[in-house]
C-alpha cells in the first residue's frame, strides 16, 4: 500500500510499504477514506519528538471503511468508522475511569521505558506518534491496523460526509476537552492562545458551554478572522502587548479562564522565546513555553488554566510563583477521545457543531509531503488539510 513515512526533520515521503495485517483478535483493518494533518504532526515534522525511526508511518487523524476484523472485534465489514488517535484497551484501571489517554495496556513498545523514565509512568499508545507511544503505524496511509477495535472506533451513520466527522478523531474532542478543563461558568471571560484547529474548536466549545466573552490570540490574520466568526474578540500579538491588552479588556483583573492551544513551538520575537529557542537548538532545553508563561501571568487570581497544547520535556522559567500565589488550577493531557465521541457525533448530526469551516485544502494522499510543507510554512492560509487516499497526485501551488 501507499503511505506517508517520516525520515527526519522536514523529510516525509510517500512510499510503498507492506499492507497491515490482523495481529490480535481485537484488531480491525480500516481502508482509509480521509485523513488529516495535525499541529501535533508538525512537532514530528520539526524533529521535536524523540524515538522516531526512519520509515515510520505518520497520521493519527483518520477514518474509513472496515475491511477486515479479528475474532474479538465488534466491528462489521463495510461499516464506516472514525478512529480516535488514542489507543485504549477499555478495561484497565484508567480506561474504566474514562481516562483513555492514560491507558496502561496499549503501549507495548520496547521504548516504553523512555516515557517511564522521563514521565514517571508509561504513556498510552497513539497512532503514528513515535516509539515512545507504541510505534504504531499511522493513518496517513491507504490501510491501517486498529488495535482494540471494539473500544475506539465510532461507527458513522450513512449519509454523513467524511468532512463533517473526521475531526472526531482528535481536534474536535481536544477543543471540547480544553474548554471543559477550563471549568467554564456562565458569564466567564475566556482567553484562548492559538487559533489553529484546536484553538478554534476550543472557542466554539467554550461558546456552547456558556462563556460570555472569548478573546482569541494569534498573529495570523486569517486564523483570527475565523475566531471572530465564532464571536471571539481578537488580539494580534504582532500589533499589541498581549498582557496589557487583556488587562485593559478585563477591567484590570485578567480572564477567568485561559486556554493554551499553542504548545512547545511558540512563535514570536519575545525575549523569553528567543532564549528558549537558543536553548532548544543547543540541546540545553526541550520546549519553547512562551505561551504557557503568558497564560499564567495573564489569568485572573483564582482562575483556571487549561492546556490542550503539547509539551514534551523539562521546561525552564516556569512561573510557579505566579501560579501558586494567584491560586490557579491547571488541567491538561492528551485527549480522552473515546469519552467524548458519542456526544460530539450527535452534536454534529444535529448541526450544533460545525467542523467543515476549518478545511482549507483537500489533497490526494500522494501529495501529503506538499501538505506538510503548506501546513508548516503557510499557516495563515492553511487551516486544515484533509488527505484522500486513492486519488492521483496533482501539482500543488505554494502561496507566495
Ligand atoms: N492534547 C491533545 O490531545 C492534543 C491533540 C491535538 C493537538 N494538540 C496540540 O495542540 C496544539 C495546537 O494544535 P493545532 O493543530 O491547533 O496547531 P497549529 O500549529 O495549527 O496552531 C497553533 C497556533 O498557535 C499560534 N501561536 C504560535 N505562537 C503563539 C503565541 N506566542 N501566542 C498566541 N498564538 C500563538 C500559531 O500562530 C498557530 O495558529 C499543538 O501543540 C498540538 O500538538 C494536542
Ligand atoms: Zn492530532
Ligand atoms: Zn486501558
Short mmCIF file of C-alpha atoms and ligand atoms in Angstrom, two decimals:
data_model
loop_
_atom_site.label_atom_id
_atom_site.label_comp_id
_atom_site.label_asym_id
_atom_site.label_seq_id
_atom_site.Cartn_x
_atom_site.Cartn_y
_atom_site.Cartn_z
CA UNK A 1 0.00 0.00 0.00
CA UNK A 2 0.96 3.68 -0.21
CA UNK A 3 1.78 5.55 2.98
CA UNK A 4 3.41 8.74 4.22
CA UNK A 5 6.66 7.94 6.01
CA UNK A 6 8.94 10.01 8.25
CA UNK A 7 12.66 10.13 7.51
CA UNK A 8 13.89 13.05 9.61
CA UNK A 9 13.36 16.76 10.13
CA UNK A 10 11.26 18.18 7.25
CA UNK A 11 11.67 14.92 5.32
CA UNK A 12 8.43 12.99 4.80
CA UNK A 13 7.85 10.80 1.73
CA UNK A 14 5.16 8.80 0.01
CA UNK A 15 6.34 5.20 -0.20
CA UNK A 16 5.04 1.75 -0.99
CA UNK A 17 5.07 -0.34 2.20
CA UNK A 18 3.64 -3.69 3.37
CA UNK A 19 -0.10 -3.85 3.93
CA UNK A 20 -1.09 -4.12 7.60
CA UNK A 21 -2.42 -7.44 8.92
CA UNK A 22 -4.57 -8.56 11.82
CA UNK A 23 -2.19 -9.43 14.67
CA UNK A 24 -4.51 -9.69 17.68
CA UNK A 25 -8.14 -10.90 17.84
CA UNK A 26 -9.46 -7.43 18.77
CA UNK A 27 -7.80 -5.78 15.72
CA UNK A 28 -9.56 -4.46 12.63
CA UNK A 29 -8.13 -3.24 9.34
CA UNK A 30 -9.53 0.06 8.06
CA UNK A 31 -9.36 1.25 4.46
CA UNK A 32 -8.73 4.95 4.97
CA UNK A 33 -11.12 7.31 3.15
CA UNK A 34 -9.99 10.59 4.78
CA UNK A 35 -7.03 11.55 6.96
CA UNK A 36 -5.80 14.91 8.22
CA UNK A 37 -2.55 16.60 9.17
CA UNK A 38 -2.46 17.85 12.76
CA UNK A 39 -0.49 20.54 14.58
CA UNK A 40 0.93 17.63 16.58
CA UNK A 41 2.31 16.18 13.31
CA UNK A 42 4.25 19.43 12.89
CA UNK A 43 6.11 18.66 16.14
CA UNK A 44 7.24 15.39 14.46
CA UNK A 45 7.99 17.18 11.19
CA UNK A 46 10.17 19.68 13.05
CA UNK A 47 12.02 16.85 14.80
CA UNK A 48 10.89 17.70 18.35
CA UNK A 49 9.53 14.30 19.34
CA UNK A 50 12.14 11.68 20.32
CA UNK A 51 12.13 7.98 19.40
CA UNK A 52 11.03 8.39 15.78
CA UNK A 53 12.56 5.90 13.34
CA UNK A 54 13.16 6.35 9.63
CA UNK A 55 10.24 4.81 7.73
CA UNK A 56 7.63 5.29 10.47
CA UNK A 57 4.13 5.83 9.01
CA UNK A 58 2.60 9.07 10.31
CA UNK A 59 -1.00 10.12 10.87
CA UNK A 60 -3.36 9.93 13.82
CA UNK A 61 -6.49 11.63 12.45
CA UNK A 62 -8.23 9.23 10.11
CA UNK A 63 -11.46 7.45 9.25
CA UNK A 64 -12.52 4.84 6.75
CA UNK A 65 -14.25 1.57 5.96
CA UNK A 66 -13.81 -1.65 7.92
CA UNK A 67 -12.37 -4.26 5.55
CA UNK A 68 -11.15 -6.98 7.92
CA UNK A 69 -11.89 -7.91 11.52
CA UNK A 70 -10.29 -10.17 14.10
CA UNK A 71 -12.44 -12.66 16.04
CA UNK A 72 -12.68 -10.27 19.01
CA UNK A 73 -13.65 -7.15 17.09
CA UNK A 74 -17.21 -5.87 17.39
CA UNK A 75 -17.00 -4.04 14.06
CA UNK A 76 -18.51 -5.38 10.83
CA UNK A 77 -17.02 -5.25 7.36
CA UNK A 78 -18.36 -2.32 5.37
CA UNK A 79 -19.03 -0.09 8.39
CA UNK A 80 -17.70 3.48 8.24
CA UNK A 81 -15.76 4.42 11.35
CA UNK A 82 -13.80 7.34 12.80
CA UNK A 83 -10.80 6.17 14.84
CA UNK A 84 -9.60 8.04 17.97
CA UNK A 85 -5.89 8.90 17.91
CA UNK A 86 -5.56 7.45 21.41
CA UNK A 87 -5.29 3.66 21.55
CA UNK A 88 -7.02 2.31 24.65
CA UNK A 89 -7.88 -1.17 25.96
CA UNK A 90 -11.17 -0.17 27.59
CA UNK A 91 -10.71 -2.24 30.73
CA UNK A 92 -7.59 -1.15 32.66
CA UNK A 93 -7.77 0.99 35.83
CA UNK A 94 -7.56 4.19 33.74
CA UNK A 95 -9.91 3.20 30.92
CA UNK A 96 -12.64 2.27 33.43
CA UNK A 97 -12.35 5.87 34.70
CA UNK A 98 -12.72 7.08 31.08
CA UNK A 99 -9.13 8.38 31.20
CA UNK A 100 -8.42 6.67 27.90
CA UNK A 101 -5.23 8.57 27.07
CA UNK A 102 -3.76 7.15 30.26
CA UNK A 103 -4.42 3.52 29.19
CA UNK A 104 -1.86 1.21 30.74
CA UNK A 105 -2.14 -1.62 28.22
CA UNK A 106 -1.84 -0.05 24.80
CA UNK A 107 1.88 0.74 24.71
CA UNK A 108 3.84 -2.48 24.37
CA UNK A 109 6.83 -0.89 22.62
CA UNK A 110 10.38 -1.66 23.61
CA UNK A 111 10.88 2.05 24.13
CA UNK A 112 8.14 2.41 26.72
CA UNK A 113 10.83 2.67 29.42
CA UNK A 114 11.83 6.04 27.93
CA UNK A 115 8.44 7.50 28.78
CA UNK A 116 8.54 5.74 32.16
CA UNK A 117 11.95 7.28 32.79
CA UNK A 118 11.01 10.77 31.58
CA UNK A 119 7.46 10.98 32.90
CA UNK A 120 7.42 8.58 35.83
CA UNK A 121 4.77 6.45 34.12
CA UNK A 122 4.37 4.74 30.80
CA UNK A 123 2.34 6.63 28.16
CA UNK A 124 -0.57 5.06 26.30
CA UNK A 125 -0.32 4.03 22.65
CA UNK A 126 -1.02 6.64 19.96
CA UNK A 127 -1.23 6.15 16.20
CA UNK A 128 1.75 7.37 14.19
CA UNK A 129 3.45 9.18 17.04
CA UNK A 130 6.91 7.76 17.81
CA UNK A 131 8.12 4.63 19.55
CA UNK A 132 7.57 6.23 22.94
CA UNK A 133 3.83 5.84 22.30
CA UNK A 134 3.92 2.31 20.95
CA UNK A 135 5.45 2.73 17.50
CA UNK A 136 2.05 2.12 15.86
CA UNK A 137 1.77 2.73 12.12
CA UNK A 138 -0.40 5.78 11.50
CA UNK A 139 -3.35 6.53 9.27
CA UNK A 140 -1.84 8.76 6.57
CA UNK A 141 -1.93 5.58 4.51
CA UNK A 142 -4.29 3.51 2.41
CA UNK A 143 -4.87 0.98 5.20
CA UNK A 144 -4.25 0.89 8.93
CA UNK A 145 -4.40 -1.73 11.67
CA UNK A 146 -6.61 -0.59 14.54
CA UNK A 147 -5.96 -2.40 17.85
CA UNK A 148 -8.80 -2.67 20.44
CA UNK A 149 -11.25 -2.02 17.62
CA UNK A 150 -14.09 -2.95 19.99
CA UNK A 151 -13.30 0.12 22.12
CA UNK A 152 -12.06 3.02 19.99
CA UNK A 153 -13.71 3.43 16.61
CA UNK A 154 -17.11 5.10 16.43
CA UNK A 155 -19.50 3.96 13.69
CA UNK A 156 -20.75 6.79 11.48
CA UNK A 157 -24.25 6.61 10.01
CA UNK A 158 -24.54 6.60 6.21
CA UNK A 159 -25.24 9.98 4.67
CA UNK A 160 -22.95 11.95 6.98
CA UNK A 161 -19.95 13.23 5.00
CA UNK A 162 -16.37 12.37 5.99
CA UNK A 163 -15.59 16.09 6.24
CA UNK A 164 -18.19 16.52 8.97
CA UNK A 165 -16.98 13.71 11.24
CA UNK A 166 -13.26 13.23 10.51
CA UNK A 167 -12.22 15.63 13.28
CA UNK A 168 -13.89 13.42 15.89
CA UNK A 169 -10.58 11.52 15.68
CA UNK A 170 -8.75 14.26 17.58
CA UNK A 171 -9.11 18.02 17.29
CA UNK A 172 -12.85 18.36 17.96
CA UNK A 173 -12.76 16.33 21.21
CA UNK A 174 -9.47 18.08 22.03
CA UNK A 175 -11.04 21.53 21.68
CA UNK A 176 -14.04 20.33 23.69
CA UNK A 177 -11.91 18.85 26.49
CA UNK A 178 -9.84 22.06 26.51
CA UNK A 179 -12.99 24.07 27.20
CA UNK A 180 -14.27 21.52 29.72
CA UNK A 181 -10.91 21.63 31.53
CA UNK A 182 -11.32 25.40 31.79
CA UNK A 183 -14.39 24.76 34.02
CA UNK A 184 -16.31 27.49 32.23
CA UNK A 185 -19.08 29.16 34.19
CA UNK A 186 -21.84 31.27 32.61
CA UNK A 187 -20.63 34.86 32.35
CA UNK A 188 -16.95 33.95 32.14
CA UNK A 189 -14.37 35.71 30.02
CA UNK A 190 -12.14 33.09 28.43
CA UNK A 191 -8.87 33.84 26.60
CA UNK A 192 -7.58 31.33 24.04
CA UNK A 193 -3.97 31.43 22.84
CA UNK A 194 -3.50 29.92 19.36
CA UNK A 195 -6.21 29.93 16.65
CA UNK A 196 -5.18 26.72 14.95
CA UNK A 197 -7.69 23.88 14.71
CA UNK A 198 -7.51 23.11 18.45
CA UNK A 199 -7.92 26.74 19.49
CA UNK A 200 -10.81 27.30 17.06
CA UNK A 201 -12.67 24.22 18.35
CA UNK A 202 -11.94 25.29 21.94
CA UNK A 203 -13.53 28.66 21.13
CA UNK A 204 -16.60 27.04 19.59
CA UNK A 205 -16.90 24.68 22.59
CA UNK A 206 -16.43 27.45 25.17
CA UNK A 207 -19.26 29.41 23.50
CA UNK A 208 -21.53 26.36 23.71
CA UNK A 209 -20.59 25.97 27.40
CA UNK A 210 -21.84 29.47 28.16
CA UNK A 211 -18.77 31.71 28.09
CA UNK A 212 -19.82 35.34 27.97
CA UNK A 213 -16.72 36.70 26.21
CA UNK A 214 -13.93 34.93 24.37
CA UNK A 215 -10.68 36.64 23.49
CA UNK A 216 -8.59 34.89 20.83
CA UNK A 217 -4.85 35.47 20.43
CA UNK A 218 -2.65 34.67 17.40
CA UNK A 219 -0.65 36.50 14.74
CA UNK A 220 -2.20 35.06 11.58
CA UNK A 221 -4.97 37.43 10.37
CA UNK A 222 -6.97 34.70 8.62
CA UNK A 223 -6.99 32.45 11.68
CA UNK A 224 -8.07 35.42 13.83
CA UNK A 225 -10.87 36.12 11.32
CA UNK A 226 -12.15 32.57 11.78
CA UNK A 227 -12.10 33.07 15.56
CA UNK A 228 -14.06 36.30 15.13
CA UNK A 229 -16.70 34.42 13.10
CA UNK A 230 -17.45 32.43 16.24
CA UNK A 231 -17.93 35.65 18.17
CA UNK A 232 -14.44 35.98 19.68
CA UNK A 233 -12.75 39.34 20.20
CA UNK A 234 -9.22 39.13 18.83
CA UNK A 235 -5.69 40.17 19.72
CA UNK A 236 -2.87 40.05 17.16
CA UNK A 237 0.31 39.67 19.21
CA UNK A 238 2.32 41.37 16.47
CA UNK A 239 0.36 44.58 16.99
CA UNK A 240 -0.10 44.88 20.77
CA UNK A 241 1.27 43.57 24.05
CA UNK A 242 -1.00 40.65 24.90
CA UNK A 243 -0.86 41.04 28.70
CA UNK A 244 -1.61 44.77 28.54
CA UNK A 245 -4.44 44.29 26.06
CA UNK A 246 -6.03 41.55 28.19
CA UNK A 247 -5.85 43.69 31.32
CA UNK A 248 -7.46 46.58 29.51
CA UNK A 249 -10.22 44.35 28.15
CA UNK A 250 -10.99 42.80 31.56
CA UNK A 251 -11.02 45.84 33.84
CA UNK A 252 -7.52 45.07 35.08
CA UNK A 253 -8.19 41.63 36.56
CA UNK A 254 -7.44 39.20 33.69
CA UNK A 255 -9.61 36.47 32.11
CA UNK A 256 -11.46 33.97 34.35
CA UNK A 257 -10.10 31.05 32.35
CA UNK A 258 -7.21 30.75 29.91
CA UNK A 259 -6.53 28.08 27.30
CA UNK A 260 -3.08 27.40 25.82
CA UNK A 261 -3.55 25.85 22.39
CA UNK A 262 -0.09 26.84 21.16
CA UNK A 263 2.36 24.33 22.59
CA UNK A 264 6.07 23.76 22.54
CA UNK A 265 6.78 25.64 19.30
CA UNK A 266 5.54 29.12 20.30
CA UNK A 267 6.11 31.83 17.67
CA UNK A 268 7.12 35.44 18.27
CA UNK A 269 10.19 37.57 18.84
CA UNK A 270 9.85 37.77 22.62
CA UNK A 271 12.94 37.74 24.83
CA UNK A 272 11.98 34.55 26.67
CA UNK A 273 11.04 32.86 23.38
CA UNK A 274 14.40 33.71 21.82
CA UNK A 275 16.21 32.35 24.89
CA UNK A 276 14.12 29.15 24.71
CA UNK A 277 14.91 28.88 21.00
CA UNK A 278 18.66 29.11 21.65
CA UNK A 279 18.42 26.52 24.42
CA UNK A 280 16.46 24.11 22.22
CA UNK A 281 18.84 24.48 19.30
CA UNK A 282 21.86 23.84 21.54
CA UNK A 283 20.22 20.85 23.29
CA UNK A 284 20.08 22.74 26.61
CA UNK A 285 16.29 22.73 26.57
CA UNK A 286 13.35 20.93 25.03
CA UNK A 287 10.30 23.23 24.78
CA UNK A 288 9.54 26.86 23.91
CA UNK A 289 6.96 27.73 26.58
CA UNK A 290 6.30 31.41 25.92
CA UNK A 291 2.53 30.92 25.58
CA UNK A 292 2.35 28.85 28.77
CA UNK A 293 4.18 31.55 30.75
CA UNK A 294 1.86 34.19 29.32
CA UNK A 295 -1.40 32.35 30.10
CA UNK A 296 -0.36 32.00 33.75
CA UNK A 297 0.67 35.64 34.11
CA UNK A 298 -2.50 36.93 32.40
CA UNK A 299 -5.04 34.68 34.15
CA UNK A 300 -7.03 36.36 36.92
CA UNK A 301 -6.36 35.41 40.54
CA UNK A 302 -8.19 32.18 41.41
CA UNK A 303 -8.69 31.46 37.71
CA UNK A 304 -8.37 28.30 35.65
CA UNK A 305 -5.66 27.25 33.20
CA UNK A 306 -6.37 24.63 30.54
CA UNK A 307 -3.50 23.27 28.44
CA UNK A 308 -4.52 21.10 25.49
CA UNK A 309 -1.26 22.08 23.75
CA UNK A 310 1.53 19.54 23.65
CA UNK A 311 4.67 19.91 25.76
CA UNK A 312 7.35 17.26 25.77
CA UNK A 313 10.18 17.79 28.17
CA UNK A 314 11.51 19.71 31.15
CA UNK A 315 10.63 23.39 30.97
CA UNK A 316 12.59 26.40 32.09
CA UNK A 317 11.44 29.65 33.79
CA UNK A 318 8.01 28.23 34.53
CA UNK A 319 6.26 30.93 36.63
CA UNK A 320 5.49 28.65 39.56
CA UNK A 321 5.41 31.60 41.94
CA UNK A 322 2.63 33.31 39.98
CA UNK A 323 0.78 30.00 39.59
CA UNK A 324 0.82 29.32 43.35
CA UNK A 325 0.42 32.84 44.68
CA UNK A 326 -2.56 33.57 42.41
CA UNK A 327 -4.26 30.31 43.43
CA UNK A 328 -4.64 28.97 39.90
CA UNK A 329 -5.65 25.47 38.88
CA UNK A 330 -4.39 23.73 35.76
CA UNK A 331 -5.75 20.82 33.77
CA UNK A 332 -4.06 19.27 30.77
CA UNK A 333 -3.44 15.98 28.97
CA UNK A 334 -3.72 14.08 25.76
CA UNK A 335 -7.43 13.96 24.99
CA UNK A 336 -9.59 11.12 26.32
CA UNK A 337 -11.13 10.96 22.85
CA UNK A 338 -13.27 7.85 23.37
CA UNK A 339 -15.07 9.59 26.25
CA UNK A 340 -16.30 12.43 24.04
CA UNK A 341 -17.01 10.92 20.62
CA UNK A 342 -20.62 9.65 21.12
CA UNK A 343 -21.98 13.01 22.33
CA UNK A 344 -19.97 15.02 19.80
CA UNK A 345 -21.14 12.80 16.91
CA UNK A 346 -24.72 13.56 17.95
CA UNK A 347 -23.95 17.29 18.14
CA UNK A 348 -22.59 17.15 14.58
CA UNK A 349 -25.59 15.23 13.27
CA UNK A 350 -27.91 17.75 14.98
CA UNK A 351 -25.93 20.63 13.37
CA UNK A 352 -24.98 22.07 16.77
CA UNK A 353 -21.28 21.97 15.87
CA UNK A 354 -19.78 22.87 12.51
CA UNK A 355 -16.45 21.29 11.62
CA UNK A 356 -16.18 21.82 7.87
CA UNK A 357 -15.40 25.57 8.09
CA UNK A 358 -11.87 24.58 9.11
CA UNK A 359 -10.84 22.71 5.95
CA UNK A 360 -8.70 24.91 3.70
CA UNK A 361 -7.28 22.15 1.49
CA UNK A 362 -8.38 18.75 0.25
CA UNK A 363 -5.43 16.95 -1.37
CA UNK A 364 -4.66 13.47 -2.68
CA UNK A 365 -2.72 11.41 -0.10
CA UNK A 366 0.02 11.25 -2.75
CA UNK A 367 0.52 14.98 -2.14
CA UNK A 368 0.96 14.56 1.63
CA UNK A 369 4.56 15.91 1.58
CA UNK A 370 3.22 19.10 -0.10
CA UNK A 371 0.52 19.18 2.56
CA UNK A 372 3.08 19.13 5.38
CA UNK A 373 5.01 21.95 3.72
CA UNK A 374 1.84 24.02 3.27
CA UNK A 375 0.65 23.49 6.86
CA UNK A 376 4.12 24.24 8.20
CA UNK A 377 5.15 27.21 6.05
CA UNK A 378 1.82 28.89 5.26
CA UNK A 379 -0.28 28.70 8.44
CA UNK A 380 -2.23 31.85 7.67
CA UNK A 381 -3.81 30.37 4.54
CA UNK A 382 -3.70 26.74 5.64
CA UNK A 383 -6.06 25.97 8.49
CA UNK A 384 -6.55 22.23 7.98
CA UNK A 385 -5.59 19.76 5.28
CA UNK A 386 -7.62 16.65 4.53
CA UNK A 387 -5.83 13.94 2.51
CA UNK A 388 -7.66 11.48 0.27
CA UNK A 389 -6.07 8.07 -0.50
CA UNK A 390 -6.59 6.65 -3.97
CA UNK A 391 -6.56 9.98 -5.80
CA UNK A 392 -3.89 10.75 -8.40
CA UNK A 393 -1.10 13.13 -7.47
CA UNK A 394 -1.65 16.75 -8.52
CA UNK A 395 0.54 19.84 -8.87
CA UNK A 396 0.22 21.90 -5.67
CA UNK A 397 0.77 25.65 -5.83
CA UNK A 398 2.54 27.08 -2.78
CA UNK A 399 1.32 30.56 -1.71
CA UNK A 400 3.82 33.35 -2.44
N1 LIG B 1 -3.95 17.35 23.95
C1 LIG B 1 -4.14 16.69 22.83
O1 LIG B 1 -4.60 15.57 22.83
C2 LIG B 1 -3.85 17.39 21.53
C3 LIG B 1 -4.49 16.98 20.36
C4 LIG B 1 -4.26 17.69 19.16
C5 LIG B 1 -3.35 18.74 19.16
N2 LIG B 1 -2.71 19.07 20.32
C6 LIG B 1 -1.75 20.17 20.38
O2 LIG B 1 -2.46 21.40 20.38
C7 LIG B 1 -1.62 22.41 19.83
C8 LIG B 1 -2.36 23.14 18.74
O3 LIG B 1 -2.68 22.26 17.67
P1 LIG B 1 -3.17 22.84 16.28
O4 LIG B 1 -3.48 21.69 15.40
O5 LIG B 1 -4.23 23.86 16.51
O6 LIG B 1 -1.78 23.52 15.80
P2 LIG B 1 -1.39 24.73 14.86
O7 LIG B 1 0.09 24.69 14.76
O8 LIG B 1 -2.20 24.72 13.61
O9 LIG B 1 -1.84 26.04 15.69
C9 LIG B 1 -1.06 26.67 16.65
C10 LIG B 1 -1.41 28.16 16.60
O10 LIG B 1 -0.73 28.83 17.67
C11 LIG B 1 -0.35 30.12 17.20
N3 LIG B 1 0.70 30.67 18.04
C12 LIG B 1 2.05 30.43 17.97
N4 LIG B 1 2.70 31.15 18.90
C13 LIG B 1 1.76 31.88 19.55
C14 LIG B 1 1.83 32.81 20.62
N5 LIG B 1 3.01 33.17 21.16
N6 LIG B 1 0.67 33.37 21.07
C15 LIG B 1 -0.53 33.04 20.50
N7 LIG B 1 -0.65 32.14 19.48
C16 LIG B 1 0.49 31.57 19.02
C17 LIG B 1 0.12 29.82 15.79
O11 LIG B 1 0.20 31.00 15.02
C18 LIG B 1 -0.94 28.84 15.30
O12 LIG B 1 -2.04 29.48 14.67
C19 LIG B 1 -0.35 21.70 19.35
O13 LIG B 1 0.64 21.77 20.37
C20 LIG B 1 -0.81 20.27 19.20
O14 LIG B 1 0.26 19.36 19.31
C21 LIG B 1 -2.95 18.41 21.49
ZN1 LIG B 2 -3.97 15.48 16.01
ZN1 LIG B 3 -6.75 0.77 29.16
#
